mmCIF file of C-alpha atoms and ligand atoms in Angstrom:
data_model
loop_
_atom_site.group_PDB
_atom_site.id
_atom_site.type_symbol
_atom_site.label_atom_id
_atom_site.label_comp_id
_atom_site.label_asym_id
_atom_site.label_seq_id
_atom_site.Cartn_x
_atom_site.Cartn_y
_atom_site.Cartn_z
ATOM 1 C CA MET B 1 -0.353 -0.172 0.285
ATOM 2 C CA THR B 2 1.460 3.800 -0.546
ATOM 3 C CA LEU B 3 0.107 6.172 1.383
ATOM 4 C CA LEU B 4 -0.991 9.540 -0.032
ATOM 5 C CA ASP B 5 1.199 11.881 1.671
ATOM 6 C CA GLY B 6 -0.727 15.099 1.976
ATOM 7 C CA LYS B 7 1.524 17.145 3.235
ATOM 8 C CA ALA B 8 4.186 16.133 0.851
ATOM 9 C CA ALA B 9 1.562 16.961 -1.903
ATOM 10 C CA ALA B 10 0.520 20.074 -0.952
ATOM 11 C CA ALA B 11 3.986 21.759 -0.387
ATOM 12 C CA GLU B 12 4.817 21.378 -3.755
ATOM 13 C CA LEU B 13 1.630 22.659 -4.989
ATOM 14 C CA ARG B 14 2.013 25.304 -2.844
ATOM 15 C CA GLY B 15 4.903 25.883 -3.954
ATOM 16 C CA ARG B 16 3.159 25.745 -7.746
ATOM 17 C CA VAL B 17 0.997 28.521 -6.528
ATOM 18 C CA LYS B 18 3.804 30.723 -5.183
ATOM 19 C CA GLU B 19 5.802 31.000 -8.168
ATOM 20 C CA ARG B 20 2.129 31.626 -9.957
ATOM 21 C CA ALA B 21 1.334 34.606 -6.860
ATOM 22 C CA ALA B 22 5.008 36.386 -7.725
ATOM 23 C CA ALA B 23 4.288 35.774 -11.322
ATOM 24 C CA TYR B 24 1.156 38.070 -10.656
ATOM 25 C CA GLU B 25 2.450 40.021 -7.892
ATOM 26 C CA ALA B 26 6.019 41.699 -11.140
ATOM 27 C CA ALA B 27 3.062 42.043 -13.548
ATOM 28 C CA HIS B 28 0.132 44.197 -11.605
ATOM 29 C CA GLY B 29 1.971 45.533 -8.673
ATOM 30 C CA ARG B 30 -0.265 43.606 -5.967
ATOM 31 C CA LYS B 31 -0.446 40.239 -4.651
ATOM 32 C CA PRO B 32 -3.159 38.326 -5.430
ATOM 33 C CA GLY B 33 -5.408 38.949 -2.041
ATOM 34 C CA LEU B 34 -7.327 36.544 -0.007
ATOM 35 C CA ALA B 35 -9.989 37.851 2.575
ATOM 36 C CA VAL B 36 -11.351 35.395 5.317
ATOM 37 C CA VAL B 37 -14.503 36.746 7.404
ATOM 38 C CA MET B 38 -14.490 34.752 11.361
ATOM 39 C CA ILE B 39 -18.010 35.661 12.878
ATOM 40 C CA GLY B 40 -18.070 34.615 16.966
ATOM 41 C CA GLU B 41 -15.562 32.286 18.525
ATOM 42 C CA ASP B 42 -16.023 29.383 17.460
ATOM 43 C CA PRO B 43 -12.479 27.182 18.300
ATOM 44 C CA ALA B 44 -11.956 24.715 15.442
ATOM 45 C CA SER B 45 -12.608 27.559 12.744
ATOM 46 C CA GLN B 46 -9.851 29.814 14.751
ATOM 47 C CA ILE B 47 -7.511 27.447 14.236
ATOM 48 C CA TYR B 48 -7.892 26.820 10.124
ATOM 49 C CA VAL B 49 -8.049 30.812 9.926
ATOM 50 C CA ARG B 50 -5.077 30.908 11.571
ATOM 51 C CA ASN B 51 -3.396 28.398 8.992
ATOM 52 C CA LYS B 52 -5.469 29.791 6.056
ATOM 53 C CA THR B 53 -3.699 33.151 7.000
ATOM 54 C CA LYS B 54 0.275 31.387 7.422
ATOM 55 C CA ALA B 55 0.083 29.192 4.718
ATOM 56 C CA CYS B 56 -0.713 32.692 2.398
ATOM 57 C CA GLU B 57 1.720 34.272 4.424
ATOM 58 C CA GLU B 58 4.231 31.960 2.819
ATOM 59 C CA ALA B 59 2.736 31.842 -0.753
ATOM 60 C CA GLY B 60 2.780 35.421 -1.104
ATOM 61 C CA ILE B 61 -1.003 35.805 -1.360
ATOM 62 C CA ARG B 62 -2.092 39.333 0.680
ATOM 63 C CA HIS B 63 -4.699 38.227 3.599
ATOM 64 C CA PHE B 64 -7.103 40.322 5.143
ATOM 65 C CA THR B 65 -8.948 38.899 7.659
ATOM 66 C CA ARG B 66 -11.599 40.090 9.250
ATOM 67 C CA PHE B 67 -12.963 39.165 13.174
ATOM 68 C CA LEU B 68 -16.602 39.885 14.082
ATOM 69 C CA PRO B 69 -18.517 38.898 17.133
ATOM 70 C CA ALA B 70 -20.616 36.569 17.842
ATOM 71 C CA THR B 71 -23.223 39.637 18.111
ATOM 72 C CA VAL B 72 -22.942 40.916 15.034
ATOM 73 C CA SER B 73 -25.946 42.025 13.161
ATOM 74 C CA GLN B 74 -26.333 40.464 9.511
ATOM 75 C CA LYS B 75 -27.054 43.464 7.705
ATOM 76 C CA GLU B 76 -23.324 44.571 9.328
ATOM 77 C CA ALA B 77 -22.167 41.371 7.887
ATOM 78 C CA GLU B 78 -23.389 41.684 4.622
ATOM 79 C CA GLY B 79 -21.865 45.267 5.317
ATOM 80 C CA VAL B 80 -18.285 43.820 6.076
ATOM 81 C CA VAL B 81 -18.956 41.138 2.982
ATOM 82 C CA GLU B 82 -20.124 44.260 0.425
ATOM 83 C CA GLY B 83 -17.013 45.880 1.045
ATOM 84 C CA LEU B 84 -14.438 42.789 0.673
ATOM 85 C CA ALA B 85 -16.131 42.089 -2.934
ATOM 86 C CA ALA B 86 -15.898 46.077 -4.020
ATOM 87 C CA ASP B 87 -12.302 46.118 -2.486
ATOM 88 C CA GLU B 88 -9.372 46.258 -6.349
ATOM 89 C CA ASN B 89 -6.724 44.185 -3.656
ATOM 90 C CA VAL B 90 -9.861 41.612 -2.692
ATOM 91 C CA HIS B 91 -9.460 38.789 -5.034
ATOM 92 C CA GLY B 92 -10.678 36.149 -3.235
ATOM 93 C CA ILE B 93 -13.119 36.191 -0.390
ATOM 94 C CA LEU B 94 -14.375 33.266 1.866
ATOM 95 C CA VAL B 95 -16.323 33.115 4.621
ATOM 96 C CA GLN B 96 -15.998 30.466 6.932
ATOM 97 C CA LEU B 97 -18.501 28.594 8.455
ATOM 98 C CA PRO B 98 -20.191 26.703 10.736
ATOM 99 C CA LEU B 99 -22.367 30.531 11.151
ATOM 100 C CA PRO B 100 -23.317 31.332 14.513
ATOM 101 C CA ARG B 101 -27.069 30.662 15.054
ATOM 102 C CA GLY B 102 -29.585 33.516 13.647
ATOM 103 C CA LEU B 103 -27.499 34.478 10.980
ATOM 104 C CA ASP B 104 -28.617 33.794 7.249
ATOM 105 C CA GLY B 105 -25.634 31.750 5.776
ATOM 106 C CA GLY B 106 -27.025 31.952 2.628
ATOM 107 C CA ALA B 107 -27.542 35.656 2.707
ATOM 108 C CA LEU B 108 -24.619 36.034 3.710
ATOM 109 C CA LEU B 109 -22.217 34.091 1.023
ATOM 110 C CA ALA B 110 -24.204 35.686 -2.295
ATOM 111 C CA LYS B 111 -23.200 38.705 -0.867
ATOM 112 C CA ILE B 112 -20.198 37.057 -2.427
ATOM 113 C CA PRO B 113 -19.457 38.134 -6.180
ATOM 114 C CA PRO B 114 -18.782 34.478 -7.860
ATOM 115 C CA GLU B 115 -14.952 35.478 -9.636
ATOM 116 C CA LYS B 116 -14.402 35.947 -5.434
ATOM 117 C CA ASP B 117 -16.189 32.823 -4.887
ATOM 118 C CA VAL B 118 -12.783 31.097 -3.973
ATOM 119 C CA ASP B 119 -15.468 28.271 -2.310
ATOM 120 C CA GLY B 120 -16.718 27.494 -5.376
ATOM 121 C CA PHE B 121 -20.235 27.162 -3.140
ATOM 122 C CA SER B 122 -21.747 30.232 -6.152
ATOM 123 C CA ALA B 123 -25.041 29.235 -7.866
ATOM 124 C CA LEU B 124 -22.840 29.661 -10.784
ATOM 125 C CA ASN B 125 -19.566 28.041 -10.062
ATOM 126 C CA ILE B 126 -21.952 24.750 -9.078
ATOM 127 C CA GLY B 127 -23.438 24.862 -12.504
ATOM 128 C CA LYS B 128 -20.696 25.535 -14.106
ATOM 129 C CA LEU B 129 -19.059 22.937 -11.864
ATOM 130 C CA SER B 130 -21.715 20.473 -13.543
ATOM 131 C CA ALA B 131 -21.599 21.323 -17.036
ATOM 132 C CA GLY B 132 -18.184 20.713 -17.126
ATOM 133 C CA GLU B 133 -16.980 24.353 -18.016
ATOM 134 C CA GLU B 134 -14.175 26.086 -16.180
ATOM 135 C CA GLY B 135 -14.653 27.971 -12.708
ATOM 136 C CA THR B 136 -13.503 27.944 -9.395
ATOM 137 C CA VAL B 137 -14.103 24.488 -7.868
ATOM 138 C CA ALA B 138 -14.504 23.884 -3.918
ATOM 139 C CA CYS B 139 -11.159 23.498 -1.891
ATOM 140 C CA THR B 140 -12.128 20.201 -0.869
ATOM 141 C CA PRO B 141 -13.310 18.020 -3.611
ATOM 142 C CA LEU B 142 -9.983 20.234 -6.082
ATOM 143 C CA GLY B 143 -7.542 19.171 -3.860
ATOM 144 C CA ILE B 144 -8.063 15.322 -4.057
ATOM 145 C CA MET B 145 -8.656 15.585 -7.426
ATOM 146 C CA ARG B 146 -4.560 18.008 -7.356
ATOM 147 C CA LEU B 147 -3.254 14.517 -4.954
ATOM 148 C CA LEU B 148 -5.022 11.793 -7.697
ATOM 149 C CA GLU B 149 -2.696 13.312 -10.213
ATOM 150 C CA ARG B 150 -0.042 13.783 -7.823
ATOM 151 C CA TYR B 151 0.329 9.687 -7.406
ATOM 152 C CA GLU B 152 -0.914 9.830 -11.266
ATOM 153 C CA ILE B 153 -3.863 7.536 -10.795
ATOM 154 C CA PRO B 154 -5.943 6.766 -13.487
ATOM 155 C CA ILE B 155 -9.344 8.120 -12.997
ATOM 156 C CA GLU B 156 -11.241 7.090 -16.454
ATOM 157 C CA GLY B 157 -13.384 4.396 -17.012
ATOM 158 C CA LYS B 158 -12.987 3.123 -12.880
ATOM 159 C CA ARG B 159 -15.418 2.487 -10.944
ATOM 160 C CA ALA B 160 -16.096 6.020 -8.305
ATOM 161 C CA VAL B 161 -18.237 5.673 -5.236
ATOM 162 C CA VAL B 162 -18.014 8.584 -3.311
ATOM 163 C CA ILE B 163 -19.905 8.339 0.365
ATOM 164 C CA GLY B 164 -21.827 11.566 1.872
ATOM 165 C CA ARG B 165 -23.620 13.608 -0.480
ATOM 166 C CA SER B 166 -23.115 17.048 1.251
ATOM 167 C CA ASN B 167 -22.405 20.289 -1.328
ATOM 168 C CA ILE B 168 -18.807 21.096 -0.176
ATOM 169 C CA VAL B 169 -17.820 17.762 -0.176
ATOM 170 C CA GLY B 170 -19.082 14.854 -1.717
ATOM 171 C CA LYS B 171 -21.590 16.886 -4.785
ATOM 172 C CA PRO B 172 -18.341 17.892 -6.551
ATOM 173 C CA MET B 173 -16.308 15.790 -5.907
ATOM 174 C CA ALA B 174 -19.277 13.090 -7.931
ATOM 175 C CA MET B 175 -19.119 15.230 -10.223
ATOM 176 C CA LEU B 176 -15.253 15.901 -10.934
ATOM 177 C CA LEU B 177 -15.210 12.156 -10.922
ATOM 178 C CA LEU B 178 -17.656 12.222 -13.702
ATOM 179 C CA ASN B 179 -16.487 14.757 -15.841
ATOM 180 C CA ALA B 180 -12.813 13.260 -15.552
ATOM 181 C CA ASN B 181 -14.614 9.922 -17.166
ATOM 182 C CA ALA B 182 -14.993 7.739 -14.342
ATOM 183 C CA THR B 183 -18.276 5.747 -13.500
ATOM 184 C CA VAL B 184 -19.343 7.386 -10.058
ATOM 185 C CA THR B 185 -22.148 6.221 -7.372
ATOM 186 C CA VAL B 186 -22.732 8.432 -4.399
ATOM 187 C CA CYS B 187 -24.159 7.223 -1.555
ATOM 188 C CA HIS B 188 -25.818 8.903 1.815
ATOM 189 C CA SER B 189 -27.697 8.204 4.942
ATOM 190 C CA LYS B 190 -30.099 6.661 3.487
ATOM 191 C CA THR B 191 -28.113 4.056 0.975
ATOM 192 C CA LYS B 192 -29.260 0.797 1.120
ATOM 193 C CA GLY B 193 -26.376 -2.396 0.871
ATOM 194 C CA LEU B 194 -23.447 0.167 1.597
ATOM 195 C CA ALA B 195 -20.323 -2.581 2.383
ATOM 196 C CA GLU B 196 -21.180 -4.320 -1.651
ATOM 197 C CA ILE B 197 -21.933 -0.988 -3.569
ATOM 198 C CA CYS B 198 -18.161 0.113 -1.558
ATOM 199 C CA GLY B 199 -16.636 -2.793 -2.652
ATOM 200 C CA GLU B 200 -17.518 -2.412 -6.499
ATOM 201 C CA ALA B 201 -15.135 1.143 -6.303
ATOM 202 C CA ASP B 202 -11.631 1.324 -7.388
ATOM 203 C CA ILE B 203 -11.478 4.332 -5.958
ATOM 204 C CA LEU B 204 -13.174 5.448 -2.651
ATOM 205 C CA VAL B 205 -13.770 8.859 -1.145
ATOM 206 C CA ALA B 206 -15.248 8.675 1.909
ATOM 207 C CA ALA B 207 -17.283 12.107 3.355
ATOM 208 C CA ALA B 208 -19.635 11.080 5.868
ATOM 209 C CA GLY B 209 -17.786 12.090 8.903
ATOM 210 C CA ARG B 210 -18.918 8.885 10.737
ATOM 211 C CA ALA B 211 -15.492 7.718 13.225
ATOM 212 C CA LYS B 212 -14.028 3.988 11.443
ATOM 213 C CA LEU B 213 -17.458 3.410 8.970
ATOM 214 C CA VAL B 214 -15.368 1.845 6.158
ATOM 215 C CA THR B 215 -14.024 -0.825 7.698
ATOM 216 C CA ALA B 216 -11.606 -3.745 5.140
ATOM 217 C CA ASP B 217 -14.662 -6.039 4.256
ATOM 218 C CA MET B 218 -16.679 -2.905 2.506
ATOM 219 C CA VAL B 219 -13.202 -2.689 0.083
ATOM 220 C CA LYS B 220 -12.126 -4.410 -2.720
ATOM 221 C CA GLU B 221 -8.432 -5.929 -2.912
ATOM 222 C CA GLY B 222 -6.466 -3.115 -4.509
ATOM 223 C CA ALA B 223 -8.585 -0.117 -4.367
ATOM 224 C CA VAL B 224 -7.662 3.671 -4.349
ATOM 225 C CA VAL B 225 -9.311 5.186 -0.693
ATOM 226 C CA VAL B 226 -9.791 8.781 0.004
ATOM 227 C CA ASP B 227 -10.237 9.515 3.238
ATOM 228 C CA VAL B 228 -12.025 12.762 3.452
ATOM 229 C CA GLY B 229 -13.828 12.603 7.387
ATOM 230 C CA MET B 230 -12.395 14.633 10.862
ATOM 231 C CA ASN B 231 -13.855 12.958 13.782
ATOM 232 C CA ARG B 232 -12.743 12.328 17.340
ATOM 233 C CA GLY B 233 -12.404 9.344 17.589
ATOM 234 C CA GLU B 234 -13.053 7.505 21.394
ATOM 235 C CA ASP B 235 -9.957 8.371 22.356
ATOM 236 C CA GLY B 236 -10.202 11.975 21.709
ATOM 237 C CA LYS B 237 -7.633 11.502 18.738
ATOM 238 C CA LEU B 238 -7.900 12.631 14.792
ATOM 239 C CA CYS B 239 -9.637 10.078 12.959
ATOM 240 C CA GLY B 240 -10.927 9.882 9.921
ATOM 241 C CA ASP B 241 -13.921 7.713 8.132
ATOM 242 C CA VAL B 242 -12.170 4.827 7.204
ATOM 243 C CA ASP B 243 -9.978 2.369 9.490
ATOM 244 C CA PHE B 244 -6.888 3.074 8.320
ATOM 245 C CA ALA B 245 -5.121 -0.531 10.525
ATOM 246 C CA GLY B 246 -7.792 -2.518 8.612
ATOM 247 C CA VAL B 247 -7.904 -0.814 5.350
ATOM 248 C CA GLU B 248 -4.730 -0.333 4.838
ATOM 249 C CA LYS B 249 -3.955 -4.379 4.497
ATOM 250 C CA LYS B 250 -6.384 -4.312 1.354
ATOM 251 C CA ALA B 251 -6.262 -0.803 -0.811
ATOM 252 C CA SER B 252 -3.142 -0.068 -3.198
ATOM 253 C CA TYR B 253 -3.892 3.775 -1.993
ATOM 254 C CA LEU B 254 -4.826 5.171 0.593
ATOM 255 C CA THR B 255 -4.892 8.724 2.696
ATOM 256 C CA PRO B 256 -3.699 9.217 6.132
ATOM 257 C CA VAL B 257 -5.852 11.324 8.658
ATOM 258 C CA PRO B 258 -4.504 13.713 9.585
ATOM 259 C CA GLY B 259 -2.159 14.487 6.565
ATOM 260 C CA GLY B 260 -3.615 13.458 3.543
ATOM 261 C CA VAL B 261 -6.862 15.662 2.418
ATOM 262 C CA GLY B 262 -6.963 17.895 5.076
ATOM 263 C CA PRO B 263 -3.416 19.779 3.730
ATOM 264 C CA MET B 264 -4.695 19.461 0.691
ATOM 265 C CA THR B 265 -7.837 22.020 0.401
ATOM 266 C CA VAL B 266 -5.323 24.387 2.223
ATOM 267 C CA ALA B 267 -3.481 24.447 -0.658
ATOM 268 C CA ALA B 268 -6.716 24.568 -3.001
ATOM 269 C CA LEU B 269 -7.694 27.247 -1.225
ATOM 270 C CA LEU B 270 -4.517 29.038 -2.128
ATOM 271 C CA GLU B 271 -4.583 27.381 -6.017
ATOM 272 C CA ASN B 272 -8.101 29.013 -6.432
ATOM 273 C CA THR B 273 -7.432 32.227 -5.349
ATOM 274 C CA VAL B 274 -4.276 32.756 -7.038
ATOM 275 C CA ALA B 275 -6.626 32.115 -10.617
ATOM 276 C CA ALA B 276 -9.397 34.409 -9.395
ATOM 277 C CA ALA B 277 -5.986 36.885 -9.297
ATOM 278 C CA GLU B 278 -5.230 35.620 -12.976
ATOM 279 C CA ARG B 279 -9.002 35.931 -14.276
ATOM 280 C CA SER B 280 -9.731 39.262 -13.118
ATOM 281 C CA ALA B 281 -6.400 40.986 -15.037
ATOM 282 C CA ARG B 282 -8.372 39.118 -18.106
HETATM 283 P P1 NAP P 301 -22.253 16.725 5.615
HETATM 284 O O1 NAP P 301 -22.574 17.835 5.767
HETATM 285 O O2 NAP P 301 -22.235 16.845 7.298
HETATM 286 O O3 NAP P 301 -22.496 15.827 5.479
HETATM 287 C C1 NAP P 301 -21.847 14.096 4.732
HETATM 288 C C2 NAP P 301 -22.587 13.360 4.410
HETATM 289 O O4 NAP P 301 -22.749 11.246 4.988
HETATM 290 C C3 NAP P 301 -24.416 13.393 3.543
HETATM 291 O O5 NAP P 301 -24.643 13.782 2.436
HETATM 292 C C4 NAP P 301 -25.097 12.091 5.166
HETATM 293 O O6 NAP P 301 -26.424 11.845 3.645
HETATM 294 C C5 NAP P 301 -23.767 11.318 4.542
HETATM 295 N N1 NAP P 301 -23.706 10.245 5.445
HETATM 296 C C6 NAP P 301 -23.336 10.195 7.221
HETATM 297 N N2 NAP P 301 -23.784 8.878 8.015
HETATM 298 C C7 NAP P 301 -23.638 7.916 6.857
HETATM 299 C C8 NAP P 301 -23.895 7.225 6.559
HETATM 300 N N3 NAP P 301 -23.612 6.077 8.043
HETATM 301 N N4 NAP P 301 -23.910 6.397 5.875
HETATM 302 C C9 NAP P 301 -23.758 6.612 4.321
HETATM 303 N N5 NAP P 301 -23.808 8.184 4.367
HETATM 304 C C10 NAP P 301 -23.768 8.834 5.260
HETATM 305 O O7 NAP P 301 -20.193 16.669 5.987
HETATM 306 P P2 NAP P 301 -19.098 17.390 5.500
HETATM 307 O O8 NAP P 301 -19.237 18.371 5.589
HETATM 308 O O9 NAP P 301 -19.181 16.139 3.822
HETATM 309 O O10 NAP P 301 -17.923 16.588 5.675
HETATM 310 C C11 NAP P 301 -17.641 15.718 5.449
HETATM 311 C C12 NAP P 301 -16.619 15.100 6.751
HETATM 312 O O11 NAP P 301 -15.500 15.442 5.621
HETATM 313 C C13 NAP P 301 -16.521 15.414 7.816
HETATM 314 O O12 NAP P 301 -16.407 14.484 9.394
HETATM 315 C C14 NAP P 301 -15.936 16.584 8.020
HETATM 316 O O13 NAP P 301 -15.200 17.063 9.539
HETATM 317 C C15 NAP P 301 -14.821 16.351 6.833
HETATM 318 N N6 NAP P 301 -14.293 17.277 6.682
HETATM 319 C C16 NAP P 301 -12.492 17.700 5.775
HETATM 320 C C17 NAP P 301 -11.901 18.264 5.194
HETATM 321 C C18 NAP P 301 -10.792 18.306 5.311
HETATM 322 O O14 NAP P 301 -9.534 19.026 4.711
HETATM 323 N N7 NAP P 301 -9.736 17.098 5.803
HETATM 324 C C19 NAP P 301 -12.655 19.176 4.497
HETATM 325 C C20 NAP P 301 -13.910 19.217 4.992
HETATM 326 C C21 NAP P 301 -14.706 18.602 5.448
HETATM 327 P P3 NAP P 301 -27.397 12.458 3.991
HETATM 328 O O15 NAP P 301 -27.259 14.079 3.189
HETATM 329 O O16 NAP P 301 -28.646 11.581 3.923
HETATM 330 O O17 NAP P 301 -27.979 12.790 5.771
#
């Protein structure tokens, strides 16, 4: 079994992004810019935001982080996003989720113009992905595709199974695999016969958020297994959706948790930001 090393692949991707950011700065006299809007004090979100701003600094991307209190009104929060949308130094905007209760996330995200939507959550970008057109793709599925590319894993003609149908991971992941000519099945909490369906997969992506949902008996010999899940195990440690110890004996490739999909997600965000800056200059 070969480990799909997300840390190493992300470092390579970040290196390429840094070169593009430097080329953009040389041509346009300013860095690509990413704005992160963080509302409230969710501890996990604070860590993610810190990681993103550090990654921006290392890649030569200017960051504009706006911390707003959990008590902020919808109008004030929308005003902040509108201000960033109008700022020509800001090429990408992301609102860190989840939001505190009482805020209308859909209405807030709708204030991000599609060309600055570096999370790929806007209806336009989702539509472009569905139509197989160039647009911005959600960071986690894009990062997974970059990881598969890095290890030269063939996708065309393969049977792919995605567990999870969220708008931010499962659905765009399934669409990317379909666009890459895999034959794709999407499973969810109401799926009957999950184990048999998974057992047919050449490429299995687990994004359910259920610790050790995928066990060795569900995995085909030689399958490529990508574990998106980030769960706390009974011992309090971070673990994925895949029972690593069992599945590593059957998979040909497997992502670890941590150190697999997570670092690729951040690197893909940087890629999306630089791509947005490049597009804005065209
Ligand atoms: P989500 O919105 O909660 O969606 C989970 C999906 O899994 C849903 O479609 C759900 O089905 C399905 N599901 C839940 N239990 C299932 C089961 N027992 N069998 C089959 N399907 C099941 O979660 P998400 O935002 O997509 O995230 C999924 C996981 O990835 C989480 O652990 C999250 O922390 C992690 N994540 C990691 C990264 C990273 O960078 N590493 C990024 C994003 C998310 P229904 O639709 O029927 O409810």
